[in-house]
């Protein structure tokens, strides 16, 4: 196993702050319970470690409610990193906060500049290409800047569409194998995964589509028994973690870390 999209040695996470209860959300499902979220976050870090990650655990940021969702602040590729420019204005300072930590790990770091915007949650790197969904948080200008940085380095960027009403492209899909995507039906129906094998999450379990693969382990949200069964039967080592609190502010398994080769 040496595929760069599923083989990692490190991960970056950020400890949650009590201000996470003010996190952005598309619907009001109540505020997250901080103590429960903190416990869930620790279990997530432990699962990454058990999967082989050397985890860089960044300190909590007490004035940035969504800072626990580090994925949106940067794209980490095998050969370089790109600092994002979040479409959510309140999340801009998170990039400034993580910049030095990214620069400690990567020799080559690019930075998206305004007025373009793009968030890591809209980007799926599959090894053979970088899929980027346009959304409320990611615009064509942001994708064009990303392509300008990485295409001269041999990466291919393909613009796709995040389904309407869905926060991020990866809210609805994940990489399971280098050629296999776990996706919701609504996203797969757009045809964007025509060149891949697609596993569709069973109806009613759409939120299970956001999971991560870290080396040989799949880390998914608990509470989706049909998806768990499907992935386990396919032979994967699957870890299920409670995500009830992050889900209240639209966070899933991928948002909580940056995975690094
Ligand atoms: C937000 O709305 O920005 C956060 N409350 C949730 C971010 C989730 N991130 C992700 O899907 N990559």
PDB file of C-alpha atoms and ligand atoms in Angstrom:
ATOM      1  CA  UNK A   1       0.000   0.000   0.000  1.00  0.00           C
ATOM      2  CA  UNK A   2       1.608   3.246  -1.059  1.00  0.00           C
ATOM      3  CA  UNK A   3      -1.192   5.248  -2.561  1.00  0.00           C
ATOM      4  CA  UNK A   4      -0.708   8.877  -1.518  1.00  0.00           C
ATOM      5  CA  UNK A   5      -4.426   9.496  -1.038  1.00  0.00           C
ATOM      6  CA  UNK A   6      -4.840   6.796   1.617  1.00  0.00           C
ATOM      7  CA  UNK A   7      -1.346   6.354   3.031  1.00  0.00           C
ATOM      8  CA  UNK A   8      -0.441   8.791   5.771  1.00  0.00           C
ATOM      9  CA  UNK A   9       2.035   9.178   8.606  1.00  0.00           C
ATOM     10  CA  UNK A  10       0.743  12.311  10.353  1.00  0.00           C
ATOM     11  CA  UNK A  11      -2.442  14.140  11.148  1.00  0.00           C
ATOM     12  CA  UNK A  12      -3.153  17.610  12.490  1.00  0.00           C
ATOM     13  CA  UNK A  13      -6.104  18.153  14.824  1.00  0.00           C
ATOM     14  CA  UNK A  14      -7.120  21.085  17.005  1.00  0.00           C
ATOM     15  CA  UNK A  15      -8.559  20.681  20.485  1.00  0.00           C
ATOM     16  CA  UNK A  16     -12.115  21.980  20.753  1.00  0.00           C
ATOM     17  CA  UNK A  17     -12.800  25.133  22.735  1.00  0.00           C
ATOM     18  CA  UNK A  18     -15.920  25.699  24.835  1.00  0.00           C
ATOM     19  CA  UNK A  19     -16.864  28.374  22.288  1.00  0.00           C
ATOM     20  CA  UNK A  20     -17.595  25.542  19.829  1.00  0.00           C
ATOM     21  CA  UNK A  21     -21.197  25.907  20.937  1.00  0.00           C
ATOM     22  CA  UNK A  22     -21.309  29.042  18.780  1.00  0.00           C
ATOM     23  CA  UNK A  23     -20.209  27.103  15.689  1.00  0.00           C
ATOM     24  CA  UNK A  24     -21.843  27.858  12.345  1.00  0.00           C
ATOM     25  CA  UNK A  25     -24.783  25.649  11.402  1.00  0.00           C
ATOM     26  CA  UNK A  26     -27.329  25.435   8.636  1.00  0.00           C
ATOM     27  CA  UNK A  27     -30.146  24.306  10.920  1.00  0.00           C
ATOM     28  CA  UNK A  28     -30.790  24.715  14.607  1.00  0.00           C
ATOM     29  CA  UNK A  29     -30.451  21.304  16.264  1.00  0.00           C
ATOM     30  CA  UNK A  30     -29.441  22.797  19.607  1.00  0.00           C
ATOM     31  CA  UNK A  31     -25.955  23.644  20.812  1.00  0.00           C
ATOM     32  CA  UNK A  32     -23.331  20.927  21.060  1.00  0.00           C
ATOM     33  CA  UNK A  33     -22.581  19.633  24.555  1.00  0.00           C
ATOM     34  CA  UNK A  34     -18.966  20.663  25.073  1.00  0.00           C
ATOM     35  CA  UNK A  35     -17.935  17.905  27.464  1.00  0.00           C
ATOM     36  CA  UNK A  36     -19.372  15.224  25.219  1.00  0.00           C
ATOM     37  CA  UNK A  37     -17.736  16.823  22.162  1.00  0.00           C
ATOM     38  CA  UNK A  38     -14.403  16.955  23.992  1.00  0.00           C
ATOM     39  CA  UNK A  39     -14.649  13.236  24.790  1.00  0.00           C
ATOM     40  CA  UNK A  40     -15.600  12.425  21.214  1.00  0.00           C
ATOM     41  CA  UNK A  41     -12.666  14.472  19.972  1.00  0.00           C
ATOM     42  CA  UNK A  42     -10.253  12.581  22.204  1.00  0.00           C
ATOM     43  CA  UNK A  43     -11.651   9.292  20.873  1.00  0.00           C
ATOM     44  CA  UNK A  44     -11.092  10.597  17.337  1.00  0.00           C
ATOM     45  CA  UNK A  45      -7.458  11.455  18.092  1.00  0.00           C
ATOM     46  CA  UNK A  46      -6.987   8.039  19.695  1.00  0.00           C
ATOM     47  CA  UNK A  47      -8.466   6.335  16.624  1.00  0.00           C
ATOM     48  CA  UNK A  48      -6.049   8.220  14.362  1.00  0.00           C
ATOM     49  CA  UNK A  49      -3.146   7.157  16.556  1.00  0.00           C
ATOM     50  CA  UNK A  50      -4.321   3.536  16.503  1.00  0.00           C
ATOM     51  CA  UNK A  51      -4.437   3.773  12.692  1.00  0.00           C
ATOM     52  CA  UNK A  52      -0.775   4.780  12.692  1.00  0.00           C
ATOM     53  CA  UNK A  53      -0.879   8.561  12.881  1.00  0.00           C
ATOM     54  CA  UNK A  54       1.628  10.745  14.571  1.00  0.00           C
ATOM     55  CA  UNK A  55      -0.944  13.372  15.639  1.00  0.00           C
ATOM     56  CA  UNK A  56      -0.026  17.033  16.017  1.00  0.00           C
ATOM     57  CA  UNK A  57      -2.646  18.243  18.498  1.00  0.00           C
ATOM     58  CA  UNK A  58      -2.960  22.010  18.257  1.00  0.00           C
ATOM     59  CA  UNK A  59      -4.205  24.085  21.151  1.00  0.00           C
ATOM     60  CA  UNK A  60      -7.830  25.166  21.432  1.00  0.00           C
ATOM     61  CA  UNK A  61      -8.640  28.659  20.163  1.00  0.00           C
ATOM     62  CA  UNK A  62     -11.030  30.393  22.487  1.00  0.00           C
ATOM     63  CA  UNK A  63     -12.461  32.928  20.069  1.00  0.00           C
ATOM     64  CA  UNK A  64     -12.855  30.788  16.936  1.00  0.00           C
ATOM     65  CA  UNK A  65     -15.849  28.446  17.349  1.00  0.00           C
ATOM     66  CA  UNK A  66     -15.250  26.386  14.202  1.00  0.00           C
ATOM     67  CA  UNK A  67     -11.472  26.044  14.586  1.00  0.00           C
ATOM     68  CA  UNK A  68     -11.795  22.372  15.572  1.00  0.00           C
ATOM     69  CA  UNK A  69     -12.655  21.712  11.900  1.00  0.00           C
ATOM     70  CA  UNK A  70      -9.071  22.052  10.688  1.00  0.00           C
ATOM     71  CA  UNK A  71      -9.745  20.328   7.387  1.00  0.00           C
ATOM     72  CA  UNK A  72     -11.231  23.487   5.925  1.00  0.00           C
ATOM     73  CA  UNK A  73      -8.091  25.564   6.447  1.00  0.00           C
ATOM     74  CA  UNK A  74      -5.620  23.720   4.222  1.00  0.00           C
ATOM     75  CA  UNK A  75      -5.179  21.124   1.520  1.00  0.00           C
ATOM     76  CA  UNK A  76      -2.273  18.785   2.236  1.00  0.00           C
ATOM     77  CA  UNK A  77      -0.910  16.981  -0.813  1.00  0.00           C
ATOM     78  CA  UNK A  78       2.109  14.668  -0.836  1.00  0.00           C
ATOM     79  CA  UNK A  79       4.377  17.369  -2.270  1.00  0.00           C
ATOM     80  CA  UNK A  80       2.943  20.657  -1.020  1.00  0.00           C
ATOM     81  CA  UNK A  81       0.204  22.315   1.004  1.00  0.00           C
ATOM     82  CA  UNK A  82      -2.235  25.060   0.089  1.00  0.00           C
ATOM     83  CA  UNK A  83      -3.650  27.398   2.708  1.00  0.00           C
ATOM     84  CA  UNK A  84      -7.328  27.959   1.983  1.00  0.00           C
ATOM     85  CA  UNK A  85      -9.433  31.113   2.120  1.00  0.00           C
ATOM     86  CA  UNK A  86     -12.718  30.063   3.737  1.00  0.00           C
ATOM     87  CA  UNK A  87     -15.965  31.266   2.211  1.00  0.00           C
ATOM     88  CA  UNK A  88     -17.282  31.697   5.752  1.00  0.00           C
ATOM     89  CA  UNK A  89     -15.786  35.028   6.793  1.00  0.00           C
ATOM     90  CA  UNK A  90     -15.697  34.127  10.489  1.00  0.00           C
ATOM     91  CA  UNK A  91     -13.359  31.247   9.660  1.00  0.00           C
ATOM     92  CA  UNK A  92     -10.650  33.322   7.954  1.00  0.00           C
ATOM     93  CA  UNK A  93      -8.524  33.777  11.115  1.00  0.00           C
ATOM     94  CA  UNK A  94      -8.285  29.984  11.491  1.00  0.00           C
ATOM     95  CA  UNK A  95      -5.981  29.947   8.470  1.00  0.00           C
ATOM     96  CA  UNK A  96      -3.647  32.512  10.022  1.00  0.00           C
ATOM     97  CA  UNK A  97      -3.590  30.396  13.179  1.00  0.00           C
ATOM     98  CA  UNK A  98      -2.601  27.149  11.435  1.00  0.00           C
ATOM     99  CA  UNK A  99      -0.224  28.648   8.892  1.00  0.00           C
ATOM    100  CA  UNK A 100       2.992  28.158  10.920  1.00  0.00           C
ATOM    101  CA  UNK A 101       2.071  24.585  11.794  1.00  0.00           C
ATOM    102  CA  UNK A 102       1.609  23.776   8.106  1.00  0.00           C
ATOM    103  CA  UNK A 103       4.876  25.507   7.231  1.00  0.00           C
ATOM    104  CA  UNK A 104       6.718  23.423   9.829  1.00  0.00           C
ATOM    105  CA  UNK A 105       5.704  20.281   7.942  1.00  0.00           C
ATOM    106  CA  UNK A 106       5.743  21.379   4.280  1.00  0.00           C
ATOM    107  CA  UNK A 107       8.603  22.981   2.405  1.00  0.00           C
ATOM    108  CA  UNK A 108       6.267  24.282  -0.286  1.00  0.00           C
ATOM    109  CA  UNK A 109       3.159  26.136   0.856  1.00  0.00           C
ATOM    110  CA  UNK A 110       0.834  28.186  -1.358  1.00  0.00           C
ATOM    111  CA  UNK A 111      -1.813  30.554  -0.126  1.00  0.00           C
ATOM    112  CA  UNK A 112      -5.143  31.379  -1.758  1.00  0.00           C
ATOM    113  CA  UNK A 113      -5.763  35.127  -1.828  1.00  0.00           C
ATOM    114  CA  UNK A 114      -8.990  37.125  -1.901  1.00  0.00           C
ATOM    115  CA  UNK A 115     -11.539  37.789  -3.108  1.00  0.00           C
ATOM    116  CA  UNK A 116     -11.497  34.124  -4.191  1.00  0.00           C
ATOM    117  CA  UNK A 117     -12.628  31.599  -1.607  1.00  0.00           C
ATOM    118  CA  UNK A 118     -12.267  27.857  -1.134  1.00  0.00           C
ATOM    119  CA  UNK A 119     -12.551  25.439   1.822  1.00  0.00           C
ATOM    120  CA  UNK A 120     -10.865  22.067   2.290  1.00  0.00           C
ATOM    121  CA  UNK A 121     -14.194  20.345   2.874  1.00  0.00           C
ATOM    122  CA  UNK A 122     -14.982  20.853  -0.801  1.00  0.00           C
ATOM    123  CA  UNK A 123     -11.838  19.042  -1.946  1.00  0.00           C
ATOM    124  CA  UNK A 124     -11.414  15.309  -2.466  1.00  0.00           C
ATOM    125  CA  UNK A 125      -7.917  14.168  -3.429  1.00  0.00           C
ATOM    126  CA  UNK A 126      -8.041  10.691  -4.938  1.00  0.00           C
ATOM    127  CA  UNK A 127      -4.405  10.302  -5.896  1.00  0.00           C
ATOM    128  CA  UNK A 128      -5.112  10.553  -9.590  1.00  0.00           C
ATOM    129  CA  UNK A 129      -6.951  13.882  -9.416  1.00  0.00           C
ATOM    130  CA  UNK A 130      -8.232  16.626  -7.142  1.00  0.00           C
ATOM    131  CA  UNK A 131     -12.008  17.003  -7.249  1.00  0.00           C
ATOM    132  CA  UNK A 132     -13.300  20.362  -6.071  1.00  0.00           C
ATOM    133  CA  UNK A 133     -16.980  21.127  -5.567  1.00  0.00           C
ATOM    134  CA  UNK A 134     -18.321  24.617  -6.052  1.00  0.00           C
ATOM    135  CA  UNK A 135     -20.494  25.544  -3.080  1.00  0.00           C
ATOM    136  CA  UNK A 136     -21.475  28.471  -0.891  1.00  0.00           C
ATOM    137  CA  UNK A 137     -17.930  28.175   0.518  1.00  0.00           C
ATOM    138  CA  UNK A 138     -15.904  27.548  -2.660  1.00  0.00           C
ATOM    139  CA  UNK A 139     -16.040  29.585  -5.853  1.00  0.00           C
ATOM    140  CA  UNK A 140     -14.570  29.181  -9.325  1.00  0.00           C
ATOM    141  CA  UNK A 141     -11.879  31.786  -8.623  1.00  0.00           C
ATOM    142  CA  UNK A 142     -10.689  29.798  -5.593  1.00  0.00           C
ATOM    143  CA  UNK A 143     -10.533  26.629  -7.674  1.00  0.00           C
ATOM    144  CA  UNK A 144      -8.639  28.483 -10.413  1.00  0.00           C
ATOM    145  CA  UNK A 145      -6.019  29.635  -7.901  1.00  0.00           C
ATOM    146  CA  UNK A 146      -5.642  26.115  -6.544  1.00  0.00           C
ATOM    147  CA  UNK A 147      -5.216  24.767 -10.080  1.00  0.00           C
ATOM    148  CA  UNK A 148      -2.626  27.465 -10.817  1.00  0.00           C
ATOM    149  CA  UNK A 149      -0.557  26.292  -7.850  1.00  0.00           C
ATOM    150  CA  UNK A 150      -0.766  22.536  -8.281  1.00  0.00           C
ATOM    151  CA  UNK A 151      -1.231  21.784 -11.970  1.00  0.00           C
ATOM    152  CA  UNK A 152       2.350  22.817 -12.859  1.00  0.00           C
ATOM    153  CA  UNK A 153       3.401  20.219 -10.239  1.00  0.00           C
ATOM    154  CA  UNK A 154       1.574  17.443 -12.111  1.00  0.00           C
ATOM    155  CA  UNK A 155      -1.768  17.404 -10.295  1.00  0.00           C
ATOM    156  CA  UNK A 156      -5.066  17.484 -12.169  1.00  0.00           C
ATOM    157  CA  UNK A 157      -7.887  19.609 -10.775  1.00  0.00           C
ATOM    158  CA  UNK A 158     -11.481  18.822 -11.821  1.00  0.00           C
ATOM    159  CA  UNK A 159     -14.326  21.170 -10.922  1.00  0.00           C
ATOM    160  CA  UNK A 160     -17.524  19.461  -9.820  1.00  0.00           C
ATOM    161  CA  UNK A 161     -20.644  20.641  -7.983  1.00  0.00           C
ATOM    162  CA  UNK A 162     -21.462  20.260  -4.336  1.00  0.00           C
ATOM    163  CA  UNK A 163     -25.211  19.415  -4.278  1.00  0.00           C
ATOM    164  CA  UNK A 164     -27.460  22.396  -3.445  1.00  0.00           C
ATOM    165  CA  UNK A 165     -28.129  22.718   0.263  1.00  0.00           C
ATOM    166  CA  UNK A 166     -25.112  20.532   1.140  1.00  0.00           C
ATOM    167  CA  UNK A 167     -22.340  22.314   3.055  1.00  0.00           C
ATOM    168  CA  UNK A 168     -19.288  20.754   1.410  1.00  0.00           C
ATOM    169  CA  UNK A 169     -18.528  18.305  -1.393  1.00  0.00           C
ATOM    170  CA  UNK A 170     -17.083  15.858   1.132  1.00  0.00           C
ATOM    171  CA  UNK A 171     -20.178  16.117   3.323  1.00  0.00           C
ATOM    172  CA  UNK A 172     -21.498  13.649   0.747  1.00  0.00           C
ATOM    173  CA  UNK A 173     -18.500  11.497  -0.190  1.00  0.00           C
ATOM    174  CA  UNK A 174     -15.208   9.954   0.914  1.00  0.00           C
ATOM    175  CA  UNK A 175     -12.352   8.002  -0.577  1.00  0.00           C
ATOM    176  CA  UNK A 176     -12.511   4.340   0.419  1.00  0.00           C
ATOM    177  CA  UNK A 177      -9.881   2.958  -1.936  1.00  0.00           C
ATOM    178  CA  UNK A 178      -7.806   4.695  -4.530  1.00  0.00           C
ATOM    179  CA  UNK A 179     -10.497   3.876  -7.122  1.00  0.00           C
ATOM    180  CA  UNK A 180     -13.541   3.568  -4.848  1.00  0.00           C
ATOM    181  CA  UNK A 181     -15.718   6.347  -3.471  1.00  0.00           C
ATOM    182  CA  UNK A 182     -18.372   6.165  -0.784  1.00  0.00           C
ATOM    183  CA  UNK A 183     -21.104   8.583  -1.846  1.00  0.00           C
ATOM    184  CA  UNK A 184     -24.673   9.618  -1.301  1.00  0.00           C
ATOM    185  CA  UNK A 185     -27.035   8.833  -4.140  1.00  0.00           C
ATOM    186  CA  UNK A 186     -27.758  12.546  -4.672  1.00  0.00           C
ATOM    187  CA  UNK A 187     -24.071  13.291  -5.323  1.00  0.00           C
ATOM    188  CA  UNK A 188     -23.298  10.158  -7.333  1.00  0.00           C
ATOM    189  CA  UNK A 189     -26.321  10.934  -9.557  1.00  0.00           C
ATOM    190  CA  UNK A 190     -24.496  14.022 -10.805  1.00  0.00           C
ATOM    191  CA  UNK A 191     -22.133  11.650 -12.638  1.00  0.00           C
ATOM    192  CA  UNK A 192     -19.007  13.128 -11.092  1.00  0.00           C
ATOM    193  CA  UNK A 193     -17.650   9.690 -10.135  1.00  0.00           C
ATOM    194  CA  UNK A 194     -18.110   8.059 -13.541  1.00  0.00           C
ATOM    195  CA  UNK A 195     -14.493   6.880 -13.572  1.00  0.00           C
ATOM    196  CA  UNK A 196     -14.642   5.321 -10.099  1.00  0.00           C
ATOM    197  CA  UNK A 197     -16.319   2.425  -8.391  1.00  0.00           C
ATOM    198  CA  UNK A 198     -19.001   3.905  -6.168  1.00  0.00           C
ATOM    199  CA  UNK A 199     -20.472   2.536  -2.966  1.00  0.00           C
ATOM    200  CA  UNK A 200     -23.777   4.262  -2.246  1.00  0.00           C
ATOM    201  CA  UNK A 201     -24.668   4.881   1.390  1.00  0.00           C
ATOM    202  CA  UNK A 202     -28.043   3.293   2.163  1.00  0.00           C
ATOM    203  CA  UNK A 203     -31.069   5.609   2.138  1.00  0.00           C
ATOM    204  CA  UNK A 204     -31.518   7.408   5.437  1.00  0.00           C
ATOM    205  CA  UNK A 205     -27.782   7.129   6.254  1.00  0.00           C
ATOM    206  CA  UNK A 206     -26.551  10.013   4.085  1.00  0.00           C
ATOM    207  CA  UNK A 207     -24.509  11.508   6.932  1.00  0.00           C
ATOM    208  CA  UNK A 208     -22.352   8.363   6.927  1.00  0.00           C
ATOM    209  CA  UNK A 209     -20.859   9.384   3.572  1.00  0.00           C
ATOM    210  CA  UNK A 210     -18.393  11.643   5.349  1.00  0.00           C
ATOM    211  CA  UNK A 211     -15.748   9.336   6.785  1.00  0.00           C
ATOM    212  CA  UNK A 212     -11.994   9.051   6.482  1.00  0.00           C
ATOM    213  CA  UNK A 213      -9.583   6.389   5.449  1.00  0.00           C
ATOM    214  CA  UNK A 214      -6.268   6.494   7.284  1.00  0.00           C
ATOM    215  CA  UNK A 215      -3.997   3.689   6.075  1.00  0.00           C
ATOM    216  CA  UNK A 216      -5.956   0.481   6.632  1.00  0.00           C
ATOM    217  CA  UNK A 217      -8.625   1.959   8.882  1.00  0.00           C
ATOM    218  CA  UNK A 218     -11.925   3.573   8.020  1.00  0.00           C
ATOM    219  CA  UNK A 219     -13.164   5.976  10.678  1.00  0.00           C
ATOM    220  CA  UNK A 220     -16.896   6.655  10.444  1.00  0.00           C
ATOM    221  CA  UNK A 221     -19.649   8.229  12.538  1.00  0.00           C
ATOM    222  CA  UNK A 222     -21.574   5.801  14.726  1.00  0.00           C
ATOM    223  CA  UNK A 223     -25.298   5.316  14.223  1.00  0.00           C
ATOM    224  CA  UNK A 224     -25.292   4.124  10.630  1.00  0.00           C
ATOM    225  CA  UNK A 225     -25.539   0.329  10.919  1.00  0.00           C
ATOM    226  CA  UNK A 226     -26.239  -0.380   7.241  1.00  0.00           C
ATOM    227  CA  UNK A 227     -23.207   1.575   6.082  1.00  0.00           C
ATOM    228  CA  UNK A 228     -21.063  -0.051   8.770  1.00  0.00           C
ATOM    229  CA  UNK A 229     -22.258  -3.458   7.614  1.00  0.00           C
ATOM    230  CA  UNK A 230     -21.588  -2.634   3.953  1.00  0.00           C
ATOM    231  CA  UNK A 231     -18.034  -1.464   4.618  1.00  0.00           C
ATOM    232  CA  UNK A 232     -17.219  -4.280   7.042  1.00  0.00           C
ATOM    233  CA  UNK A 233     -18.543  -6.881   4.606  1.00  0.00           C
ATOM    234  CA  UNK A 234     -16.331  -5.344   1.925  1.00  0.00           C
ATOM    235  CA  UNK A 235     -13.412  -6.293   4.177  1.00  0.00           C
ATOM    236  CA  UNK A 236     -12.494  -2.971   5.739  1.00  0.00           C
ATOM    237  CA  UNK A 237     -11.359  -2.416   9.287  1.00  0.00           C
ATOM    238  CA  UNK A 238     -14.018   0.090  10.411  1.00  0.00           C
ATOM    239  CA  UNK A 239     -13.989   2.188  13.589  1.00  0.00           C
ATOM    240  CA  UNK A 240     -17.249   3.885  14.607  1.00  0.00           C
ATOM    241  CA  UNK A 241     -17.138   7.065  16.697  1.00  0.00           C
ATOM    242  CA  UNK A 242     -19.877   9.133  18.278  1.00  0.00           C
ATOM    243  CA  UNK A 243     -20.363  12.354  16.304  1.00  0.00           C
ATOM    244  CA  UNK A 244     -23.657  13.613  17.732  1.00  0.00           C
ATOM    245  CA  UNK A 245     -22.250  16.939  18.958  1.00  0.00           C
ATOM    246  CA  UNK A 246     -20.166  17.957  15.929  1.00  0.00           C
ATOM    247  CA  UNK A 247     -23.100  16.953  13.716  1.00  0.00           C
ATOM    248  CA  UNK A 248     -25.160  19.733  15.352  1.00  0.00           C
ATOM    249  CA  UNK A 249     -22.788  22.218  13.748  1.00  0.00           C
ATOM    250  CA  UNK A 250     -22.450  20.367  10.457  1.00  0.00           C
ATOM    251  CA  UNK A 251     -19.137  18.659  11.267  1.00  0.00           C
ATOM    252  CA  UNK A 252     -18.236  15.103  10.321  1.00  0.00           C
ATOM    253  CA  UNK A 253     -15.252  12.778  10.462  1.00  0.00           C
ATOM    254  CA  UNK A 254     -13.154  14.375   7.745  1.00  0.00           C
ATOM    255  CA  UNK A 255     -13.482  17.935   9.059  1.00  0.00           C
ATOM    256  CA  UNK A 256     -11.666  17.153  12.283  1.00  0.00           C
ATOM    257  CA  UNK A 257      -8.222  16.458  10.843  1.00  0.00           C
ATOM    258  CA  UNK A 258      -5.713  17.095   8.110  1.00  0.00           C
ATOM    259  CA  UNK A 259      -4.120  13.851   6.981  1.00  0.00           C
ATOM    260  CA  UNK A 260      -0.510  14.072   5.826  1.00  0.00           C
ATOM    261  CA  UNK A 261       1.716  11.614   3.927  1.00  0.00           C
TER     262      UNK A 261
HETATM  263  C1  LIG B   1     -18.952  25.324   9.311  1.00  0.00           C
HETATM  264  O1  LIG B   1     -20.116  25.560   9.015  1.00  0.00           O
HETATM  265  O2  LIG B   1     -18.011  25.835   8.711  1.00  0.00           O
HETATM  266  C2  LIG B   1     -18.664  24.392  10.470  1.00  0.00           C
HETATM  267  N1  LIG B   1     -19.661  24.560  11.474  1.00  0.00           N
HETATM  268  C3  LIG B   1     -18.617  22.964  10.005  1.00  0.00           C
HETATM  269  C4  LIG B   1     -17.456  22.677   9.096  1.00  0.00           C
HETATM  270  C5  LIG B   1     -17.400  21.274   8.634  1.00  0.00           C
HETATM  271  N2  LIG B   1     -16.248  21.045   7.844  1.00  0.00           N
HETATM  272  C6  LIG B   1     -16.180  20.161   6.844  1.00  0.00           C
HETATM  273  O3  LIG B   1     -17.200  19.582   6.448  1.00  0.00           O
HETATM  274  N3  LIG B   1     -15.015  20.009   6.234  1.00  0.00           N
END
